[in-house]
PDB file of C-alpha atoms (C1' of nucleotides) in Angstrom:
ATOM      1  CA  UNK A   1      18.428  11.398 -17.950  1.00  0.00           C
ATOM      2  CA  UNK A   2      17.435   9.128 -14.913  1.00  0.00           C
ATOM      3  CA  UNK A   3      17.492  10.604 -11.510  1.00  0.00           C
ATOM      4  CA  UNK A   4      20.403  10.451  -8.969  1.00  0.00           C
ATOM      5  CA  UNK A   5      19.900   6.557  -8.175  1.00  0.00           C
ATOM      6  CA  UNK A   6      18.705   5.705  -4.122  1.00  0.00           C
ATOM      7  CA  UNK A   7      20.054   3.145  -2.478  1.00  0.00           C
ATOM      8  CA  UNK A   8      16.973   1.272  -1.636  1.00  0.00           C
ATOM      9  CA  UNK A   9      18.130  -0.159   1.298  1.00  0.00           C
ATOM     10  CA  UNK A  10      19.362   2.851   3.412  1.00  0.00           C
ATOM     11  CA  UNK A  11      16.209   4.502   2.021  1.00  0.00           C
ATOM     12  CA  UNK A  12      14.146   2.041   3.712  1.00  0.00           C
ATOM     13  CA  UNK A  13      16.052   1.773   6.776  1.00  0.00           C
ATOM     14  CA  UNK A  14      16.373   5.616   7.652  1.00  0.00           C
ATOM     15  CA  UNK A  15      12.320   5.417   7.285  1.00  0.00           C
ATOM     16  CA  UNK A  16      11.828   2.155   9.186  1.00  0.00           C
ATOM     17  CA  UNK A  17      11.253   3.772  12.539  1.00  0.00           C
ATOM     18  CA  UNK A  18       8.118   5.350  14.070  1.00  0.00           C
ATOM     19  CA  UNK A  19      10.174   7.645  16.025  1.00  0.00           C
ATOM     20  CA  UNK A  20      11.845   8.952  13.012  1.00  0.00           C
ATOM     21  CA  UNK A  21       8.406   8.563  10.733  1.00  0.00           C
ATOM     22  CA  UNK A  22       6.811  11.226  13.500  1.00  0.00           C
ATOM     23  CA  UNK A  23       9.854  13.454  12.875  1.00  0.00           C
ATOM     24  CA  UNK A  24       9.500  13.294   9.169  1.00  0.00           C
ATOM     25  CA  UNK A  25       5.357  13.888   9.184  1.00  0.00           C
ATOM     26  CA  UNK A  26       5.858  16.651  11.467  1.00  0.00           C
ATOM     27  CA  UNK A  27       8.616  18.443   9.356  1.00  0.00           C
ATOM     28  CA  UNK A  28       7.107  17.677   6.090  1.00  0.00           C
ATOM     29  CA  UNK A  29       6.006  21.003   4.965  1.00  0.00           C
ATOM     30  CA  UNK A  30       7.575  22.505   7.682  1.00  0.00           C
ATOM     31  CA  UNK A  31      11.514  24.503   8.811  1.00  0.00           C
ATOM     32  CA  UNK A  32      11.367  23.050  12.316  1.00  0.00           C
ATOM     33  CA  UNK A  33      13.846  23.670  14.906  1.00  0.00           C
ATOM     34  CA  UNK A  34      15.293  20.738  16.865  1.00  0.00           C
ATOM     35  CA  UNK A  35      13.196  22.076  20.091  1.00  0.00           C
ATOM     36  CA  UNK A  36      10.139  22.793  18.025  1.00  0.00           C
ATOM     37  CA  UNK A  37      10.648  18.824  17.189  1.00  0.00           C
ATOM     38  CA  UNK A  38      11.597  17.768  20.786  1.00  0.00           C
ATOM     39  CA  UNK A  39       8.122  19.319  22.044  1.00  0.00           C
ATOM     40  CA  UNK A  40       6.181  18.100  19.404  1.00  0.00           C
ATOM     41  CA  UNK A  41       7.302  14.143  19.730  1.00  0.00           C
ATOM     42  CA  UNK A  42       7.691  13.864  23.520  1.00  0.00           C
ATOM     43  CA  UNK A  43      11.289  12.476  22.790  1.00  0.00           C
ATOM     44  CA  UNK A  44      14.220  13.973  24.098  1.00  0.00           C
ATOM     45  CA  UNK A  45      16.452  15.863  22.588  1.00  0.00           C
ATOM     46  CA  UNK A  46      19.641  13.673  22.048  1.00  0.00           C
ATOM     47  CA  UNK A  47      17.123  10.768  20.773  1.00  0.00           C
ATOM     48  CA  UNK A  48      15.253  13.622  18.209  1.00  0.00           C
ATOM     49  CA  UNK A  49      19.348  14.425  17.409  1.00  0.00           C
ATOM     50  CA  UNK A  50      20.067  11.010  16.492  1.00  0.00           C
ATOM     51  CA  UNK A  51      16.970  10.394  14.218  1.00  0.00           C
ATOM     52  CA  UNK A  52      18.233  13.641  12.094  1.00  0.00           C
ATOM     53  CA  UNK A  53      21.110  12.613  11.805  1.00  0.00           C
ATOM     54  CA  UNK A  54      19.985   9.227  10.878  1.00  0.00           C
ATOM     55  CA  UNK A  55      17.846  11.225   8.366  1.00  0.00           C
ATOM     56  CA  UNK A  56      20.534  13.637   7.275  1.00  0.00           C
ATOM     57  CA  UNK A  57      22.848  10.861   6.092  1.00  0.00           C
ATOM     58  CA  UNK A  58      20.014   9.365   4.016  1.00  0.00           C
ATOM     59  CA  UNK A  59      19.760  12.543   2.340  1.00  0.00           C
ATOM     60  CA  UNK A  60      16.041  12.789   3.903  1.00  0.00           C
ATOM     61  CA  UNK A  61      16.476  16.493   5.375  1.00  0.00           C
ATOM     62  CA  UNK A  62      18.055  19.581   4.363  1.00  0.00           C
ATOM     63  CA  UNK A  63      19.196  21.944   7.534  1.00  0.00           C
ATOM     64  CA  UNK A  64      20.399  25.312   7.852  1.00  0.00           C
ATOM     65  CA  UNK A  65      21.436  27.217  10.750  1.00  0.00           C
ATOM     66  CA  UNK A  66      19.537  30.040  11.856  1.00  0.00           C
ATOM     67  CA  UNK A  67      21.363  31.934  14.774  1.00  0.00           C
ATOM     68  CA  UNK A  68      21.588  29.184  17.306  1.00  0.00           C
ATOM     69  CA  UNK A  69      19.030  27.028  16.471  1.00  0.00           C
ATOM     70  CA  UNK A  70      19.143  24.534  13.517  1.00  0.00           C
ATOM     71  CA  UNK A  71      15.911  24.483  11.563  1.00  0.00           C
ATOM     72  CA  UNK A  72      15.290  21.203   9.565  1.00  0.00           C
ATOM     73  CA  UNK A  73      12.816  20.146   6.698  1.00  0.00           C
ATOM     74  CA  UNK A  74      11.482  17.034   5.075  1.00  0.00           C
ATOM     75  CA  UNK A  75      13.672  17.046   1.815  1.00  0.00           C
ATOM     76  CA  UNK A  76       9.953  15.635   0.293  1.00  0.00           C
ATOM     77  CA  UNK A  77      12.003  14.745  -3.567  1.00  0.00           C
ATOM     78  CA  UNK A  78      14.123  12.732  -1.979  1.00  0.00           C
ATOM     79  CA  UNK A  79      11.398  10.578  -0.697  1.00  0.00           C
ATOM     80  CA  UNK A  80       9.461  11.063  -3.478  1.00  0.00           C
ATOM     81  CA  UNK A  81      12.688   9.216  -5.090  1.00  0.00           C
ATOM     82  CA  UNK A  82      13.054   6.673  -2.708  1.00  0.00           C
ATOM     83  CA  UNK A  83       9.568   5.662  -3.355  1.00  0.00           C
ATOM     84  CA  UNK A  84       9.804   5.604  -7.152  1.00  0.00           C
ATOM     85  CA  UNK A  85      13.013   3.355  -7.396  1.00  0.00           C
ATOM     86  CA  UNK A  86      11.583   0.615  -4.795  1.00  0.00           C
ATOM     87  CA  UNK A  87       8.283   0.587  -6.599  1.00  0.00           C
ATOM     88  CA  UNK A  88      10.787   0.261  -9.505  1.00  0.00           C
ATOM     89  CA  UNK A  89      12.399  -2.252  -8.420  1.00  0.00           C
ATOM     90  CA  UNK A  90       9.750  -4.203  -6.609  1.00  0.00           C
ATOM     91  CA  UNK A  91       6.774  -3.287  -8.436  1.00  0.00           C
ATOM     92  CA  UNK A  92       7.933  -3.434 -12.532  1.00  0.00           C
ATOM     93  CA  UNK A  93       4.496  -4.162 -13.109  1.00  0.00           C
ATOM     94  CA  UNK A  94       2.758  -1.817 -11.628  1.00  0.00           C
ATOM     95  CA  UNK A  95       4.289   0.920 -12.321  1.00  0.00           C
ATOM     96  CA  UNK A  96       4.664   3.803  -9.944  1.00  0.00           C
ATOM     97  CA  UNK A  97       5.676   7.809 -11.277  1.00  0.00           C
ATOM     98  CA  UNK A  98       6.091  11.026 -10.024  1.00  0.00           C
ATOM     99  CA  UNK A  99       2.968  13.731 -11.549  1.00  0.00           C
ATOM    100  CA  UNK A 100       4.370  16.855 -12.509  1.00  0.00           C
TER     101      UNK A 100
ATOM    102  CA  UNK B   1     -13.037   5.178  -1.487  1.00  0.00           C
ATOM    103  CA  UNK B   2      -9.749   5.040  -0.986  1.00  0.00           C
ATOM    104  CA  UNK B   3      -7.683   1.896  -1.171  1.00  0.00           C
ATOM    105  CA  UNK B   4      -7.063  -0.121   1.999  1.00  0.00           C
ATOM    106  CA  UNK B   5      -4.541   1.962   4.089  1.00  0.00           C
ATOM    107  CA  UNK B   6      -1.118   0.573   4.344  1.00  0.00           C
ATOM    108  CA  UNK B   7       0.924   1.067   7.970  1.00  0.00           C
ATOM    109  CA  UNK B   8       4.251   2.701   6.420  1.00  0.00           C
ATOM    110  CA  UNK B   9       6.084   1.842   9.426  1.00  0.00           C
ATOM    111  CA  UNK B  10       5.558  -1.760   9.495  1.00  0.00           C
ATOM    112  CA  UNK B  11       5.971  -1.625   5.495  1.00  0.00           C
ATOM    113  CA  UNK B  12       9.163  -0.024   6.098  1.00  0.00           C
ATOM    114  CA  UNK B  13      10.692  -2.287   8.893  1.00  0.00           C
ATOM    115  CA  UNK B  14       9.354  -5.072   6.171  1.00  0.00           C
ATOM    116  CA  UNK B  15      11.725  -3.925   3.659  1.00  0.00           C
ATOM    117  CA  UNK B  16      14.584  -2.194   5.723  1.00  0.00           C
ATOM    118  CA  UNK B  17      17.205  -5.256   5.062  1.00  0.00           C
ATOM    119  CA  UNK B  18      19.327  -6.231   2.311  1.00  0.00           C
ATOM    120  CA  UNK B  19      18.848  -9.871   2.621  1.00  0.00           C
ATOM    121  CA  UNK B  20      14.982  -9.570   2.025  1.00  0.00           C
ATOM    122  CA  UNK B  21      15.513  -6.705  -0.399  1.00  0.00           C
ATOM    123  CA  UNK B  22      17.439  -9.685  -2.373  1.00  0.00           C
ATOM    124  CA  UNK B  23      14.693 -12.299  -1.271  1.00  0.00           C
ATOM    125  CA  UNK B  24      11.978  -9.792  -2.948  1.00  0.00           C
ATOM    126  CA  UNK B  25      14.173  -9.180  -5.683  1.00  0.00           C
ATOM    127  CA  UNK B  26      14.417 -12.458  -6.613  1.00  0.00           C
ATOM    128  CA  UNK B  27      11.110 -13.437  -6.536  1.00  0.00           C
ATOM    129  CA  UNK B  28       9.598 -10.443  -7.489  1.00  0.00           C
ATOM    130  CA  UNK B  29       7.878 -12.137 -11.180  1.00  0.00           C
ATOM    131  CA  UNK B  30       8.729 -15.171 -10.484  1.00  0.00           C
ATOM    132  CA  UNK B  31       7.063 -17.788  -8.567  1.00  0.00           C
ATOM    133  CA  UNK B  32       9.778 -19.542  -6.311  1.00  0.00           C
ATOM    134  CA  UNK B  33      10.231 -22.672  -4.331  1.00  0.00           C
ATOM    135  CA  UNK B  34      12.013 -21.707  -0.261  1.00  0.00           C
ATOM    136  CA  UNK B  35      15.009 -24.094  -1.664  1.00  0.00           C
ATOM    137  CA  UNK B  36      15.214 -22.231  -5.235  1.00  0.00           C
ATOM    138  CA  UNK B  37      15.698 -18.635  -2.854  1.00  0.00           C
ATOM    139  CA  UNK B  38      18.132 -20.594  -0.652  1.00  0.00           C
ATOM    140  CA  UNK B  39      20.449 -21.633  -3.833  1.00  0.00           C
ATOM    141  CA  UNK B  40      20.034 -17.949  -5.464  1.00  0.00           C
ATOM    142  CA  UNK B  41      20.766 -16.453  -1.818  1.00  0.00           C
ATOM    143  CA  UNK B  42      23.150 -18.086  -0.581  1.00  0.00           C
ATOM    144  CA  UNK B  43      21.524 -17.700   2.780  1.00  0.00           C
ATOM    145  CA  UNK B  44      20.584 -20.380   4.931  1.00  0.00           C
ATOM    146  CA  UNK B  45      17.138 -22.064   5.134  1.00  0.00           C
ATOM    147  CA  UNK B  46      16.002 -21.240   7.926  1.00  0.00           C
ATOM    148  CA  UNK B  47      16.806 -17.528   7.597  1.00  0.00           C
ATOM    149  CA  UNK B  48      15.229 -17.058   4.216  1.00  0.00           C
ATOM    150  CA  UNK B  49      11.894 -19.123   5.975  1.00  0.00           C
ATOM    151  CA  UNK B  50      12.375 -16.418   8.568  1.00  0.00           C
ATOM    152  CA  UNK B  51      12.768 -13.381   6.218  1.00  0.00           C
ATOM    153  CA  UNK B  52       9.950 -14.600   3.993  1.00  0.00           C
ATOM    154  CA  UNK B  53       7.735 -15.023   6.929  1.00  0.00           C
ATOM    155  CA  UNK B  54       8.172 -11.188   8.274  1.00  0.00           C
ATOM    156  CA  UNK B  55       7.208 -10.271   4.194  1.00  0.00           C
ATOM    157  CA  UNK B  56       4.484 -12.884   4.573  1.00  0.00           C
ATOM    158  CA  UNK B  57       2.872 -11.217   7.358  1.00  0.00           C
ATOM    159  CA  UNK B  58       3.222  -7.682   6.280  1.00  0.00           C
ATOM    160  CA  UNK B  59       1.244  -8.851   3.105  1.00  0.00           C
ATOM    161  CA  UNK B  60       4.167  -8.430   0.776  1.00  0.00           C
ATOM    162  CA  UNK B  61       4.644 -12.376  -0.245  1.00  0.00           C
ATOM    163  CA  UNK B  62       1.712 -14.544  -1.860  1.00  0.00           C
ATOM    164  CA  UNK B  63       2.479 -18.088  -0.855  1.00  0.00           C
ATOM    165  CA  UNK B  64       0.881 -21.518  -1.922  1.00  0.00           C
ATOM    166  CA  UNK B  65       1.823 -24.671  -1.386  1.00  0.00           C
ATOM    167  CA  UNK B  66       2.638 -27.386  -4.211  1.00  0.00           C
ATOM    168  CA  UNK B  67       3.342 -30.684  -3.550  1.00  0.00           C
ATOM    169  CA  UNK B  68       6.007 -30.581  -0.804  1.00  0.00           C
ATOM    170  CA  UNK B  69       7.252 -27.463  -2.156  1.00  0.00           C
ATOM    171  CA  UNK B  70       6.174 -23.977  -1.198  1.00  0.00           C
ATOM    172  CA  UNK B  71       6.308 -21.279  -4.047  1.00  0.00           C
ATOM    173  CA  UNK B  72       6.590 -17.816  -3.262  1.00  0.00           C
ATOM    174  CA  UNK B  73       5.971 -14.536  -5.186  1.00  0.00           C
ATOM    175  CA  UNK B  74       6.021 -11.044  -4.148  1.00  0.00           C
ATOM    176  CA  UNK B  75       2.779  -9.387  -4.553  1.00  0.00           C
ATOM    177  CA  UNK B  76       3.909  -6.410  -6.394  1.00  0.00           C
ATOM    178  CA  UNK B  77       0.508  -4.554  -5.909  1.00  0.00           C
ATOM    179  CA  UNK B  78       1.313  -4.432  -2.237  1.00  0.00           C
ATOM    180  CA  UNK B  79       4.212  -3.120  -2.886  1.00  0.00           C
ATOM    181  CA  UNK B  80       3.164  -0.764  -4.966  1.00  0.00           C
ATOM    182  CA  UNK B  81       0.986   0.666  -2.358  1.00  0.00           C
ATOM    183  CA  UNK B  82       3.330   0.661  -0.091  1.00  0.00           C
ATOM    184  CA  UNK B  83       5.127   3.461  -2.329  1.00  0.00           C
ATOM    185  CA  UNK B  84       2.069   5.484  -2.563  1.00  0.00           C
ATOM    186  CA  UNK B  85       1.493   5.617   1.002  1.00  0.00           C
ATOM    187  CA  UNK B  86       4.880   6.567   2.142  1.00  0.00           C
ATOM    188  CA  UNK B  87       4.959   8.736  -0.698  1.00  0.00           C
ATOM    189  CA  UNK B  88       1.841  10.370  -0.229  1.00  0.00           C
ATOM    190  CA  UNK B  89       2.386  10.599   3.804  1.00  0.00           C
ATOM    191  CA  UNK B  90       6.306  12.535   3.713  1.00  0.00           C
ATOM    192  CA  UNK B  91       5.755  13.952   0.185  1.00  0.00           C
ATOM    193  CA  UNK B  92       2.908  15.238  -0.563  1.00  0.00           C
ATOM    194  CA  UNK B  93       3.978  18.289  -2.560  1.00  0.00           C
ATOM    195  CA  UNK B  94       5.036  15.719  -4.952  1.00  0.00           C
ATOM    196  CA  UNK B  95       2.222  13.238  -5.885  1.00  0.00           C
ATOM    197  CA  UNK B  96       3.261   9.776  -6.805  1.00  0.00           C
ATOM    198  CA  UNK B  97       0.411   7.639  -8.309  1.00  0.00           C
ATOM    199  CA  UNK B  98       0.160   4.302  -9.981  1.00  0.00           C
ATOM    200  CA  UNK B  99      -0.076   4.118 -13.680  1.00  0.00           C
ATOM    201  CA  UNK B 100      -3.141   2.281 -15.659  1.00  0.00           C
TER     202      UNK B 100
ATOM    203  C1'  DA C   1      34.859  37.149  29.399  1.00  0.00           C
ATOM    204  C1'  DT C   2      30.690  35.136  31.160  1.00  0.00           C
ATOM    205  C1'  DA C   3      26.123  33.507  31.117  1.00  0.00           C
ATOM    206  C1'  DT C   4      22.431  31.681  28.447  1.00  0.00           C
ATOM    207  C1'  DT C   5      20.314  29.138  25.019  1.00  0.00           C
ATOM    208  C1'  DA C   6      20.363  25.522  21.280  1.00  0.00           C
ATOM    209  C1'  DT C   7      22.174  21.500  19.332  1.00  0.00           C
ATOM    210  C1'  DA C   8      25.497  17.642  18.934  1.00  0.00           C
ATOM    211  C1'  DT C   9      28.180  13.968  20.802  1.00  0.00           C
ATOM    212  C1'  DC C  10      29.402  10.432  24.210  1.00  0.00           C
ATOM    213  C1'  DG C  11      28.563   6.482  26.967  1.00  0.00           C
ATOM    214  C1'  DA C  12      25.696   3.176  28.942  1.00  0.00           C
ATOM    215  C1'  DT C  13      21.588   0.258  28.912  1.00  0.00           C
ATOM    216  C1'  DG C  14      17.973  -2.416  27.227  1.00  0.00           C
ATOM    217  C1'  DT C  15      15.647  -3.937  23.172  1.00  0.00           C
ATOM    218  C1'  DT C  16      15.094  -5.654  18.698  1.00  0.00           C
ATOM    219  C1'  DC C  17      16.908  -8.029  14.860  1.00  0.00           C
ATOM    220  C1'  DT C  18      19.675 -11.247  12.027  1.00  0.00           C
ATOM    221  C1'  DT C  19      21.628 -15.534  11.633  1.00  0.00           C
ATOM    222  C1'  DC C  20      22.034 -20.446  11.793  1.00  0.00           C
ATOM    223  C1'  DA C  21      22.345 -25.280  13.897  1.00  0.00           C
ATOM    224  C1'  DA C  22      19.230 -28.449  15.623  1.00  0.00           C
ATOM    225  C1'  DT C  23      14.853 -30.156  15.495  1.00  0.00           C
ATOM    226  C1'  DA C  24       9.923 -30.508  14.423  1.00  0.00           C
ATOM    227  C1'  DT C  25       6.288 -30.685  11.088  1.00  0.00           C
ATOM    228  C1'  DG C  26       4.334 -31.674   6.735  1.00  0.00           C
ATOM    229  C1'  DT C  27       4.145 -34.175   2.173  1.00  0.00           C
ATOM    230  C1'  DC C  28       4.717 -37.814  -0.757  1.00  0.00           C
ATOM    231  C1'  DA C  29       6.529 -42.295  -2.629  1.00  0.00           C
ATOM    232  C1'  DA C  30       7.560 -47.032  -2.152  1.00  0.00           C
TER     233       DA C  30
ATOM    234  C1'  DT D   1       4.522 -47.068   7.840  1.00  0.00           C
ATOM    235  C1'  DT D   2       8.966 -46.135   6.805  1.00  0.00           C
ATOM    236  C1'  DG D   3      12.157 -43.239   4.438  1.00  0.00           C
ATOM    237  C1'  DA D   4      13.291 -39.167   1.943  1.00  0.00           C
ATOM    238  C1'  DC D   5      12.614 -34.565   0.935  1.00  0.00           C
ATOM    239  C1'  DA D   6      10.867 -29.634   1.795  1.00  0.00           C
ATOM    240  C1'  DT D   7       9.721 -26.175   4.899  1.00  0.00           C
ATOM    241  C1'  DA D   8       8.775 -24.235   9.553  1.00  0.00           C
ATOM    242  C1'  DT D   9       9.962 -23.535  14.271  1.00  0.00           C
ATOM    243  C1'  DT D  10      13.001 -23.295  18.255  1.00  0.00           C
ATOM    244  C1'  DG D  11      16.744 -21.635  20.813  1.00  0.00           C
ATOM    245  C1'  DA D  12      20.972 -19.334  21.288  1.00  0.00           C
ATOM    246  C1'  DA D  13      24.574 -15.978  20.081  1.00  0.00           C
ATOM    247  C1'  DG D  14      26.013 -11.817  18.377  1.00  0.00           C
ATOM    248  C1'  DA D  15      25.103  -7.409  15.922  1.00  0.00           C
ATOM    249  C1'  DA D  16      22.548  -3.424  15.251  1.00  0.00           C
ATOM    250  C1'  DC D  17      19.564  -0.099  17.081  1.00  0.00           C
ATOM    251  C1'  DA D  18      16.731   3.218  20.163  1.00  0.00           C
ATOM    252  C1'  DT D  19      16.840   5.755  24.080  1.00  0.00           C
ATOM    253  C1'  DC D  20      18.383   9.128  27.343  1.00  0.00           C
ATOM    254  C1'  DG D  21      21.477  11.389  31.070  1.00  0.00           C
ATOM    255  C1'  DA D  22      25.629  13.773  31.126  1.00  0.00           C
ATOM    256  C1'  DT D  23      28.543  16.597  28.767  1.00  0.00           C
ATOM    257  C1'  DA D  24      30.697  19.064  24.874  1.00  0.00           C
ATOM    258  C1'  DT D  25      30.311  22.420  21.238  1.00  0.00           C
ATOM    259  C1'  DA D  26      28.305  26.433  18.998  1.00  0.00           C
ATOM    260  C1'  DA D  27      26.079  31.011  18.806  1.00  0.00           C
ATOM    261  C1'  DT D  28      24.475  35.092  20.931  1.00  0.00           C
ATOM    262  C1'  DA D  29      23.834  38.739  24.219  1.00  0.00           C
ATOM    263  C1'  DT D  30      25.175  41.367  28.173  1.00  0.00           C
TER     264       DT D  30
END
DNA sequence: ATATTATATCGATGTTCTTCAATATGTCAA
DNA sequence: TTGACATATTGAAGAACATCGATATAATAT
């Protein structure tokens, strides 16, 4: 059974930012709340907002309440999954795969 | 060593819109004349010389000139990388590689 | 209830991007 | 060298996007 299928295009998009490609390194391996992010980017808050939820809708991060702040985390299959389907797509012959 | 390093965000801007993702599509194994991508596009000339210019420069598109054509081909092994990197930079807990 | 802290949304502004008509450049044939 | 064809560049218009101040919403503690 093939994966859930990525829409290559919003993939790219919702990573085609440095703002937002700052936000994902830094929450990679990481449950970050927004203010954690805010004072690690230099960007203000609304802007950091607006790149989750830019993120969020791409399916890029998972986030989960914790008392009042929201902590969010590099979902890293997704964009393992994003890769893999535009190397699919744009690289049949050299073939790109997850390692298990 | 590793391979020559691949700036994911200008990779990504490269790839963030549908009409080049159909541009790369199109000539992803084949090698195609500006006109030929025009007729399978439907886009107009002068965009898809635009479009294949921003590929061109982020080393995506091979071009050479035949004649008073000029063919264009997506180099695949760019691409490729491409994957790698972004996949290695936001998802690192699960390893993508190319297969031999 | 009220104050405090954390995040999201709204609204405005400036920038970047896509698109295409018009035009320029390049190539070849007669 | 003139004409025809193929592609690139220019310039302009509109759309999409990033950014942030102001403000709204949410959660908690006192």
């Amino acid at each position: 059974m093939k994966p859930k299928s990525v829409d290559t295009v919003e993939f790219a998009k919702a990573i085609a930012d440095e703002t937002r490609q700052k936000i994902m390194a830094i929450c990679c391996c990481e449950l970050l709340s927004v203010n954690d992010i805010v004072e690690k980017t230099n960007v203000a808050q609304p802007t950091v907002s607006h790149h989750l939820k830019i993120l969020k809708t791409a399916g890029l991060v998972r986030s989960e309440r914790r008392g009042k702040q929201v902590l969010y985390t590099l979902n890293q299959e997704r964009m393992a999954e994003g890769c893999c389907q535009v190397a699919e797509n744009f690289a049949p012959e050299h073939p790109v795969e997850l390692v298990e």
